[in-house]
mmCIF file of C-alpha atoms and ligand atoms in Angstrom:
data_model
loop_
_atom_site.group_PDB
_atom_site.id
_atom_site.type_symbol
_atom_site.label_atom_id
_atom_site.label_comp_id
_atom_site.label_asym_id
_atom_site.label_seq_id
_atom_site.Cartn_x
_atom_site.Cartn_y
_atom_site.Cartn_z
ATOM 1 C CA MET A 86 -87.598 136.194 30.947
ATOM 2 C CA LYS A 87 -84.154 136.156 32.568
ATOM 3 C CA ALA A 88 -81.513 133.744 31.283
ATOM 4 C CA ALA A 89 -77.772 133.080 31.397
ATOM 5 C CA VAL A 90 -76.671 133.384 27.811
ATOM 6 C CA PHE A 91 -73.494 132.012 26.115
ATOM 7 C CA ASN A 92 -72.311 134.539 23.533
ATOM 8 C CA ARG A 93 -68.800 133.434 22.535
ATOM 9 C CA PRO A 94 -65.878 131.329 23.870
ATOM 10 C CA GLY A 95 -63.564 133.117 26.259
ATOM 11 C CA GLU A 96 -66.373 135.293 27.585
ATOM 12 C CA PRO A 97 -68.418 134.564 30.715
ATOM 13 C CA LEU A 98 -72.137 133.840 30.303
ATOM 14 C CA GLN A 99 -74.262 136.921 30.555
ATOM 15 C CA ILE A 100 -77.508 137.406 32.439
ATOM 16 C CA GLN A 101 -79.910 138.847 29.873
ATOM 17 C CA GLU A 102 -83.558 139.487 29.287
ATOM 18 C CA VAL A 103 -84.683 137.218 26.407
ATOM 19 C CA ASP A 104 -87.982 136.153 24.877
ATOM 20 C CA LYS A 105 -89.935 133.468 26.614
ATOM 21 C CA PRO A 106 -90.047 130.331 24.411
ATOM 22 C CA THR A 107 -93.261 130.029 22.368
ATOM 23 C CA ILE A 108 -94.696 126.545 22.165
ATOM 24 C CA GLU A 109 -96.073 124.627 19.201
ATOM 25 C CA SER A 110 -99.355 122.793 19.515
ATOM 26 C CA ASP A 111 -97.562 119.565 20.499
ATOM 27 C CA GLU A 112 -95.237 121.176 23.072
ATOM 28 C CA MET A 113 -95.475 122.358 26.644
ATOM 29 C CA LEU A 114 -93.921 125.190 28.626
ATOM 30 C CA VAL A 115 -92.214 124.479 31.933
ATOM 31 C CA LYS A 116 -91.400 127.025 34.630
ATOM 32 C CA VAL A 117 -87.991 125.893 35.625
ATOM 33 C CA SER A 118 -87.368 125.131 39.334
ATOM 34 C CA ARG A 119 -83.875 123.550 39.321
ATOM 35 C CA CYS A 120 -81.270 122.993 36.622
ATOM 36 C CA GLY A 121 -77.955 121.228 36.937
ATOM 37 C CA ILE A 122 -74.777 122.702 35.431
ATOM 38 C CA CYS A 123 -73.174 119.941 33.361
ATOM 39 C CA GLY A 124 -69.618 119.383 32.164
ATOM 40 C CA THR A 125 -71.092 119.132 28.673
ATOM 41 C CA ASP A 126 -72.204 122.761 28.950
ATOM 42 C CA ILE A 127 -68.692 123.873 29.915
ATOM 43 C CA HIS A 128 -67.294 121.776 27.038
ATOM 44 C CA ALA A 129 -69.715 123.396 24.600
ATOM 45 C CA SER A 130 -68.665 126.843 25.670
ATOM 46 C CA ARG A 131 -65.096 126.192 24.557
ATOM 47 C CA GLN A 132 -63.652 126.670 21.126
ATOM 48 C CA GLY A 133 -63.717 123.425 19.191
ATOM 49 C CA ALA A 134 -65.819 121.021 17.206
ATOM 50 C CA PHE A 135 -68.323 120.692 20.069
ATOM 51 C CA MET A 136 -68.847 124.470 20.552
ATOM 52 C CA ALA A 137 -72.479 125.718 20.791
ATOM 53 C CA PRO A 138 -73.526 128.592 18.528
ATOM 54 C CA PRO A 139 -73.682 132.182 19.869
ATOM 55 C CA ASN A 140 -76.748 133.097 21.989
ATOM 56 C CA THR A 141 -77.113 129.555 23.302
ATOM 57 C CA ILE A 142 -78.863 129.137 26.616
ATOM 58 C CA PHE A 143 -77.499 125.962 28.210
ATOM 59 C CA GLY A 144 -79.346 123.708 30.598
ATOM 60 C CA HIS A 145 -80.511 120.154 29.926
ATOM 61 C CA GLU A 146 -80.765 118.742 33.469
ATOM 62 C CA PHE A 147 -83.936 120.414 34.760
ATOM 63 C CA SER A 148 -87.136 120.036 36.649
ATOM 64 C CA GLY A 149 -90.126 122.351 36.904
ATOM 65 C CA GLU A 150 -93.874 122.812 36.601
ATOM 66 C CA ILE A 151 -95.991 122.726 33.494
ATOM 67 C CA VAL A 152 -97.499 126.230 32.955
ATOM 68 C CA GLU A 153 -98.665 125.919 29.316
ATOM 69 C CA ILE A 154 -99.935 123.024 27.249
ATOM 70 C CA GLY A 155 -100.172 123.033 23.465
ATOM 71 C CA ASP A 156 -103.684 122.656 21.906
ATOM 72 C CA LYS A 157 -103.010 119.184 20.519
ATOM 73 C CA LEU A 158 -102.080 117.907 23.974
ATOM 74 C CA ALA A 159 -105.176 119.214 25.760
ATOM 75 C CA GLY A 160 -106.996 116.455 27.667
ATOM 76 C CA GLY A 161 -103.906 114.209 27.362
ATOM 77 C CA ASN A 162 -101.476 112.862 29.977
ATOM 78 C CA PHE A 163 -100.355 116.153 31.333
ATOM 79 C CA ASN A 164 -102.037 118.905 33.342
ATOM 80 C CA LEU A 165 -101.042 122.392 34.325
ATOM 81 C CA GLY A 166 -99.093 122.261 37.544
ATOM 82 C CA ASP A 167 -97.595 118.794 36.929
ATOM 83 C CA ARG A 168 -94.012 118.594 38.158
ATOM 84 C CA VAL A 169 -91.843 117.123 35.435
ATOM 85 C CA THR A 170 -88.406 116.528 34.024
ATOM 86 C CA SER A 171 -87.707 115.727 30.386
ATOM 87 C CA LEU A 172 -85.168 114.103 28.198
ATOM 88 C CA PRO A 173 -83.564 117.140 26.581
ATOM 89 C CA PHE A 174 -84.961 116.650 23.128
ATOM 90 C CA ILE A 175 -87.854 117.815 21.092
ATOM 91 C CA GLY A 176 -87.902 115.521 18.031
ATOM 92 C CA ASP A 177 -84.305 115.634 16.756
ATOM 93 C CA LYS A 178 -83.573 119.001 18.385
ATOM 94 C CA THR A 179 -81.524 119.164 21.636
ATOM 95 C CA ILE A 180 -82.731 121.361 24.479
ATOM 96 C CA GLY A 181 -79.955 123.407 25.975
ATOM 97 C CA LEU A 182 -77.192 123.021 23.455
ATOM 98 C CA GLY A 183 -78.204 125.460 20.765
ATOM 99 C CA ALA A 184 -81.290 124.277 18.891
ATOM 100 C CA VAL A 185 -83.788 124.805 21.679
ATOM 101 C CA THR A 186 -83.349 127.282 24.591
ATOM 102 C CA GLY A 187 -82.246 125.466 27.732
ATOM 103 C CA ALA A 188 -82.997 125.760 31.381
ATOM 104 C CA TYR A 189 -80.450 128.262 32.574
ATOM 105 C CA SER A 190 -83.558 130.394 32.338
ATOM 106 C CA GLU A 191 -86.936 130.931 33.887
ATOM 107 C CA PHE A 192 -88.845 128.885 31.330
ATOM 108 C CA VAL A 193 -88.042 125.973 29.048
ATOM 109 C CA LYS A 194 -90.200 124.338 26.418
ATOM 110 C CA VAL A 195 -90.487 120.578 26.127
ATOM 111 C CA GLY A 196 -92.275 118.127 23.819
ATOM 112 C CA TYR A 197 -94.605 115.588 25.318
ATOM 113 C CA ASP A 198 -93.367 112.019 24.534
ATOM 114 C CA LEU A 199 -90.053 112.493 26.403
ATOM 115 C CA VAL A 200 -91.509 114.307 29.364
ATOM 116 C CA VAL A 201 -91.588 112.412 32.640
ATOM 117 C CA LYS A 202 -93.665 113.233 35.661
ATOM 118 C CA LEU A 203 -91.955 113.557 39.054
ATOM 119 C CA PRO A 204 -93.697 111.591 41.811
ATOM 120 C CA ASP A 205 -94.465 113.392 45.126
ATOM 121 C CA GLU A 206 -91.653 111.530 46.842
ATOM 122 C CA LEU A 207 -89.049 113.349 44.797
ATOM 123 C CA ASP A 208 -88.358 117.059 45.184
ATOM 124 C CA ASP A 209 -87.337 119.341 42.349
ATOM 125 C CA GLN A 210 -83.656 118.923 43.107
ATOM 126 C CA ASP A 211 -83.984 115.151 42.798
ATOM 127 C CA GLY A 212 -85.711 115.912 39.504
ATOM 128 C CA ALA A 213 -82.691 117.742 38.190
ATOM 129 C CA LEU A 214 -80.422 114.826 39.112
ATOM 130 C CA VAL A 215 -82.413 112.317 37.081
ATOM 131 C CA GLU A 216 -80.553 113.214 33.857
ATOM 132 C CA PRO A 217 -76.947 112.757 35.077
ATOM 133 C CA LEU A 218 -77.974 109.507 36.855
ATOM 134 C CA ALA A 219 -79.633 108.320 33.686
ATOM 135 C CA VAL A 220 -76.348 108.871 31.768
ATOM 136 C CA GLY A 221 -74.606 106.546 34.179
ATOM 137 C CA LEU A 222 -77.407 104.004 34.065
ATOM 138 C CA HIS A 223 -77.418 103.982 30.239
ATOM 139 C CA SER A 224 -73.604 103.575 30.139
ATOM 140 C CA VAL A 225 -73.729 100.657 32.478
ATOM 141 C CA LYS A 226 -76.569 98.968 30.654
ATOM 142 C CA MET A 227 -74.648 99.424 27.395
ATOM 143 C CA ALA A 228 -71.803 97.451 29.032
ATOM 144 C CA GLY A 229 -74.098 94.434 29.236
ATOM 145 C CA SER A 230 -73.833 92.742 32.612
ATOM 146 C CA VAL A 231 -71.340 94.091 35.148
ATOM 147 C CA SER A 232 -72.640 91.677 37.775
ATOM 148 C CA GLY A 233 -69.685 89.781 39.347
ATOM 149 C CA LYS A 234 -67.121 91.714 37.206
ATOM 150 C CA SER A 235 -64.099 93.722 38.255
ATOM 151 C CA VAL A 236 -64.607 97.302 37.063
ATOM 152 C CA LEU A 237 -62.289 100.230 36.702
ATOM 153 C CA ILE A 238 -63.849 103.693 36.469
ATOM 154 C CA ILE A 239 -61.526 106.303 34.962
ATOM 155 C CA GLY A 240 -62.424 109.725 36.265
ATOM 156 C CA ALA A 241 -64.770 110.454 39.135
ATOM 157 C CA GLY A 242 -66.532 113.564 37.852
ATOM 158 C CA PRO A 243 -70.357 113.415 37.995
ATOM 159 C CA ILE A 244 -70.548 110.939 35.084
ATOM 160 C CA GLY A 245 -67.800 108.604 36.324
ATOM 161 C CA LEU A 246 -69.440 108.718 39.757
ATOM 162 C CA THR A 247 -72.900 107.882 38.383
ATOM 163 C CA CYS A 248 -71.337 104.945 36.374
ATOM 164 C CA ALA A 249 -69.763 103.726 39.649
ATOM 165 C CA ILE A 250 -73.097 104.075 41.476
ATOM 166 C CA TRP A 251 -74.894 101.931 38.914
ATOM 167 C CA CYS A 252 -72.077 99.371 38.698
ATOM 168 C CA LYS A 253 -72.489 98.891 42.443
ATOM 169 C CA PHE A 254 -76.314 98.733 42.025
ATOM 170 C CA PHE A 255 -75.992 96.026 39.376
ATOM 171 C CA GLY A 256 -73.587 93.947 41.489
ATOM 172 C CA ALA A 257 -70.088 94.542 40.209
ATOM 173 C CA ARG A 258 -67.629 92.524 42.286
ATOM 174 C CA HIS A 259 -64.856 95.148 42.552
ATOM 175 C CA ILE A 260 -65.099 98.786 41.691
ATOM 176 C CA VAL A 261 -61.862 100.746 41.533
ATOM 177 C CA ILE A 262 -61.791 104.466 40.675
ATOM 178 C CA SER A 263 -58.892 106.121 39.004
ATOM 179 C CA GLU A 264 -58.886 109.787 40.152
ATOM 180 C CA ARG A 265 -56.471 112.342 41.470
ATOM 181 C CA ALA A 266 -58.595 115.209 42.692
ATOM 182 C CA PRO A 267 -58.961 114.864 46.476
ATOM 183 C CA ALA A 268 -62.466 116.414 46.469
ATOM 184 C CA ARG A 269 -63.749 113.865 43.939
ATOM 185 C CA ILE A 270 -62.209 111.012 45.915
ATOM 186 C CA ASP A 271 -63.892 112.291 49.083
ATOM 187 C CA MET A 272 -67.212 112.564 47.235
ATOM 188 C CA ALA A 273 -66.874 109.010 45.916
ATOM 189 C CA ARG A 274 -66.086 107.804 49.445
ATOM 190 C CA GLN A 275 -69.356 109.342 50.600
ATOM 191 C CA PHE A 276 -71.091 106.975 48.164
ATOM 192 C CA GLY A 277 -69.283 104.065 49.734
ATOM 193 C CA PHE A 278 -66.467 103.540 47.250
ATOM 194 C CA GLU A 279 -63.186 102.449 48.910
ATOM 195 C CA HIS A 280 -60.704 101.643 46.187
ATOM 196 C CA PHE A 281 -58.851 104.414 44.403
ATOM 197 C CA VAL A 282 -55.767 104.554 42.208
ATOM 198 C CA ASP A 283 -53.739 107.535 41.180
ATOM 199 C CA PRO A 284 -53.824 107.900 37.390
ATOM 200 C CA GLU A 285 -50.167 109.084 37.484
ATOM 201 C CA GLN A 286 -49.171 105.674 38.701
ATOM 202 C CA ASP A 287 -49.354 102.256 37.027
ATOM 203 C CA VAL A 288 -53.162 101.922 37.202
ATOM 204 C CA GLY A 289 -53.123 98.353 35.794
ATOM 205 C CA ALA A 290 -50.621 97.127 38.402
ATOM 206 C CA ALA A 291 -52.491 98.954 41.205
ATOM 207 C CA PHE A 292 -55.777 97.415 40.004
ATOM 208 C CA ILE A 293 -54.339 93.911 40.133
ATOM 209 C CA GLU A 294 -52.927 94.550 43.543
ATOM 210 C CA LEU A 295 -56.364 95.645 44.826
ATOM 211 C CA THR A 296 -58.500 93.007 43.129
ATOM 212 C CA GLY A 297 -56.306 90.059 42.226
ATOM 213 C CA GLY A 298 -56.936 90.449 38.451
ATOM 214 C CA GLY A 299 -57.255 92.864 35.553
ATOM 215 C CA PRO A 300 -60.204 95.236 34.916
ATOM 216 C CA GLU A 301 -62.763 93.224 33.016
ATOM 217 C CA VAL A 302 -64.803 96.336 32.293
ATOM 218 C CA GLN A 303 -63.290 99.848 32.085
ATOM 219 C CA PHE A 304 -65.384 102.993 31.925
ATOM 220 C CA GLU A 305 -63.334 105.741 30.314
ATOM 221 C CA CYS A 306 -65.175 108.805 31.678
ATOM 222 C CA VAL A 307 -62.565 111.480 31.081
ATOM 223 C CA GLY A 308 -62.333 111.771 27.241
ATOM 224 C CA ALA A 309 -58.622 112.713 26.951
ATOM 225 C CA VAL A 310 -56.240 111.696 24.182
ATOM 226 C CA GLY A 311 -54.238 108.573 25.045
ATOM 227 C CA LEU A 312 -56.619 107.124 27.597
ATOM 228 C CA MET A 313 -58.143 104.533 25.205
ATOM 229 C CA GLN A 314 -54.724 103.050 24.502
ATOM 230 C CA GLU A 315 -54.045 102.909 28.248
ATOM 231 C CA CYS A 316 -57.278 100.972 28.584
ATOM 232 C CA VAL A 317 -56.189 98.638 25.785
ATOM 233 C CA ALA A 318 -52.834 98.081 27.383
ATOM 234 C CA ARG A 319 -54.202 97.216 30.837
ATOM 235 C CA ALA A 320 -57.300 95.206 29.753
ATOM 236 C CA PRO A 321 -57.283 91.475 30.431
ATOM 237 C CA LYS A 322 -58.212 88.972 27.684
ATOM 238 C CA ARG A 323 -61.721 89.657 26.293
ATOM 239 C CA GLY A 324 -62.009 92.800 28.389
ATOM 240 C CA LEU A 325 -64.539 95.517 27.630
ATOM 241 C CA ILE A 326 -63.692 99.190 27.261
ATOM 242 C CA MET A 327 -66.555 101.678 27.518
ATOM 243 C CA GLY A 328 -66.053 105.057 25.842
ATOM 244 C CA ILE A 329 -68.086 107.545 27.909
ATOM 245 C CA GLY A 330 -65.955 110.661 28.078
ATOM 246 C CA VAL A 331 -66.233 113.164 25.244
ATOM 247 C CA CYS A 332 -62.958 113.405 23.307
ATOM 248 C CA ASP A 333 -63.135 115.565 20.205
ATOM 249 C CA ASN A 334 -59.547 115.193 19.166
ATOM 250 C CA PRO A 335 -58.070 112.383 16.970
ATOM 251 C CA ASP A 336 -56.644 109.576 19.055
ATOM 252 C CA THR A 337 -54.747 106.375 18.353
ATOM 253 C CA ILE A 338 -54.725 102.880 19.712
ATOM 254 C CA VAL A 339 -52.461 99.908 18.775
ATOM 255 C CA PRO A 340 -54.983 97.522 17.191
ATOM 256 C CA LEU A 341 -52.617 94.586 17.468
ATOM 257 C CA MET A 342 -52.695 94.749 21.242
ATOM 258 C CA ALA A 343 -56.506 94.894 21.222
ATOM 259 C CA PHE A 344 -56.642 92.118 18.639
ATOM 260 C CA GLY A 345 -54.357 89.808 20.617
ATOM 261 C CA LYS A 346 -56.622 90.141 23.651
ATOM 262 C CA GLU A 347 -59.897 90.034 21.699
ATOM 263 C CA LEU A 348 -61.092 93.222 23.349
ATOM 264 C CA ARG A 349 -64.380 95.023 22.815
ATOM 265 C CA ILE A 350 -64.790 98.763 22.681
ATOM 266 C CA GLN A 351 -68.292 100.045 23.207
ATOM 267 C CA TRP A 352 -69.326 103.732 23.062
ATOM 268 C CA ALA A 353 -72.297 105.046 24.960
ATOM 269 C CA VAL A 354 -73.964 108.417 25.052
ATOM 270 C CA GLY A 355 -77.158 109.821 26.535
ATOM 271 C CA TYR A 356 -80.072 107.619 27.583
ATOM 272 C CA ASP A 357 -83.564 106.401 26.634
ATOM 273 C CA LYS A 358 -86.825 107.391 28.304
ATOM 274 C CA GLU A 359 -86.908 104.097 30.190
ATOM 275 C CA ASP A 360 -83.528 105.115 31.791
ATOM 276 C CA PHE A 361 -85.221 108.233 33.190
ATOM 277 C CA GLU A 362 -88.176 106.161 34.395
ATOM 278 C CA PHE A 363 -86.026 103.447 36.037
ATOM 279 C CA THR A 364 -83.892 106.108 37.711
ATOM 280 C CA ILE A 365 -86.960 107.812 39.163
ATOM 281 C CA GLU A 366 -88.342 104.489 40.366
ATOM 282 C CA MET A 367 -85.104 103.564 42.124
ATOM 283 C CA MET A 368 -84.829 107.034 43.722
ATOM 284 C CA VAL A 369 -88.410 106.739 44.982
ATOM 285 C CA ALA A 370 -87.548 103.272 46.319
ATOM 286 C CA GLY A 371 -84.519 104.728 48.133
ATOM 287 C CA ARG A 372 -82.194 102.419 46.279
ATOM 288 C CA ILE A 373 -80.389 105.215 44.508
ATOM 289 C CA ASP A 374 -79.584 108.336 46.432
ATOM 290 C CA ALA A 375 -77.748 111.038 44.557
ATOM 291 C CA GLU A 376 -78.494 114.009 46.818
ATOM 292 C CA SER A 377 -74.977 114.209 48.242
ATOM 293 C CA MET A 378 -73.645 114.757 44.661
ATOM 294 C CA VAL A 379 -74.946 118.310 45.022
ATOM 295 C CA THR A 380 -72.147 120.457 46.353
ATOM 296 C CA ASN A 381 -73.628 123.869 45.700
ATOM 297 C CA VAL A 382 -76.978 125.505 44.926
ATOM 298 C CA VAL A 383 -76.783 128.955 43.232
ATOM 299 C CA LYS A 384 -79.249 131.551 41.921
ATOM 300 C CA LEU A 385 -79.444 132.399 38.259
ATOM 301 C CA ASP A 386 -77.494 135.671 38.794
ATOM 302 C CA GLU A 387 -74.587 133.681 40.237
ATOM 303 C CA VAL A 388 -74.331 131.370 37.208
ATOM 304 C CA PRO A 389 -71.769 133.319 35.144
ATOM 305 C CA THR A 390 -69.337 133.358 38.079
ATOM 306 C CA ILE A 391 -69.732 129.733 39.065
ATOM 307 C CA PHE A 392 -69.661 128.645 35.421
ATOM 308 C CA GLU A 393 -66.203 130.278 34.980
ATOM 309 C CA ALA A 394 -64.971 128.769 38.257
ATOM 310 C CA LEU A 395 -66.010 125.256 37.123
ATOM 311 C CA ARG A 396 -63.589 125.512 34.184
ATOM 312 C CA GLN A 397 -60.758 124.958 36.715
ATOM 313 C CA PRO A 398 -60.367 121.902 38.870
ATOM 314 C CA THR A 399 -62.686 122.568 41.813
ATOM 315 C CA ASN A 400 -64.212 120.972 44.859
ATOM 316 C CA GLN A 401 -67.666 121.070 43.237
ATOM 317 C CA CYS A 402 -69.415 117.965 41.991
ATOM 318 C CA LYS A 403 -72.935 118.867 40.888
ATOM 319 C CA VAL A 404 -73.927 122.532 40.985
ATOM 320 C CA ILE A 405 -77.661 123.165 40.840
ATOM 321 C CA ILE A 406 -79.253 126.400 39.824
ATOM 322 C CA ASP A 407 -82.317 127.255 41.910
ATOM 323 C CA LEU A 408 -84.763 129.200 39.771
ATOM 324 C CA SER A 409 -87.756 128.880 42.065
ATOM 325 C CA ALA A 410 -88.620 132.379 43.161
HETATM 326 ZN ZN1 LIG B 796 -75.583 116.630 31.463
#
């Protein structure tokens, strides 16, 4: 099968012919229809602690059709032809970041317990958006209740944006987004967000000016050194700081400042199966609409070029690979 393969950092992905995944008796094979390109993939293609091993095929935000079912699963919940998405795990192995071949390819194998059927109301592109939406949902759930709270979202990339979408869904009182990139601000405006601050300015002061108080909950969705301390500095008494962005460098905060304000810092990563299911339910109900996050749809052959382009600040939000032939 054809796949876009990561060989080493500093080198574009390569379109190669690779072996189709072979399934175990408790696994299934999915013919990929759509797969999202994720910031995590770009991150994992860079030199550093988070780097994926050579010959990795990325792709963990996918949808497609079941074309093979392992013996042990015959007569179970799934049938050939079912349209599905899946949490990107088989047991403790991650799909699309090294251990299991991902969906920048024609076929991807999945387990069974983390596979979720797509209802007829959702198309395959919606199916590929479930994963990034579930990340935001899980992050907001991990924050406890955001209802009635004043929230600051730091960074309006796809994950910051999905956090903002779910904060609105769960009834946050004020949502302010700290972002510089005009394209990301325009995208957030399309989702109905109105309050933006420039991260180069005094974000805390700007937040107070917009909302009349400090940010009770802050979602740090960038993952850069120094941002946690900025959150600590601007947090109000008993504020909550959510660590969502991936920072793989050492960072420092001044504990005394956090101590004096009795702050909480909560990290969140990934999602549970129920986050996928809830996201799908809300998409079907029309209460969450992520379609306008998609700024570009490309064919597999175009992946190496677009993947390189996404390393630089760009006007893209979510880029989807269309593998349906
Ligand atoms: Zn992702």
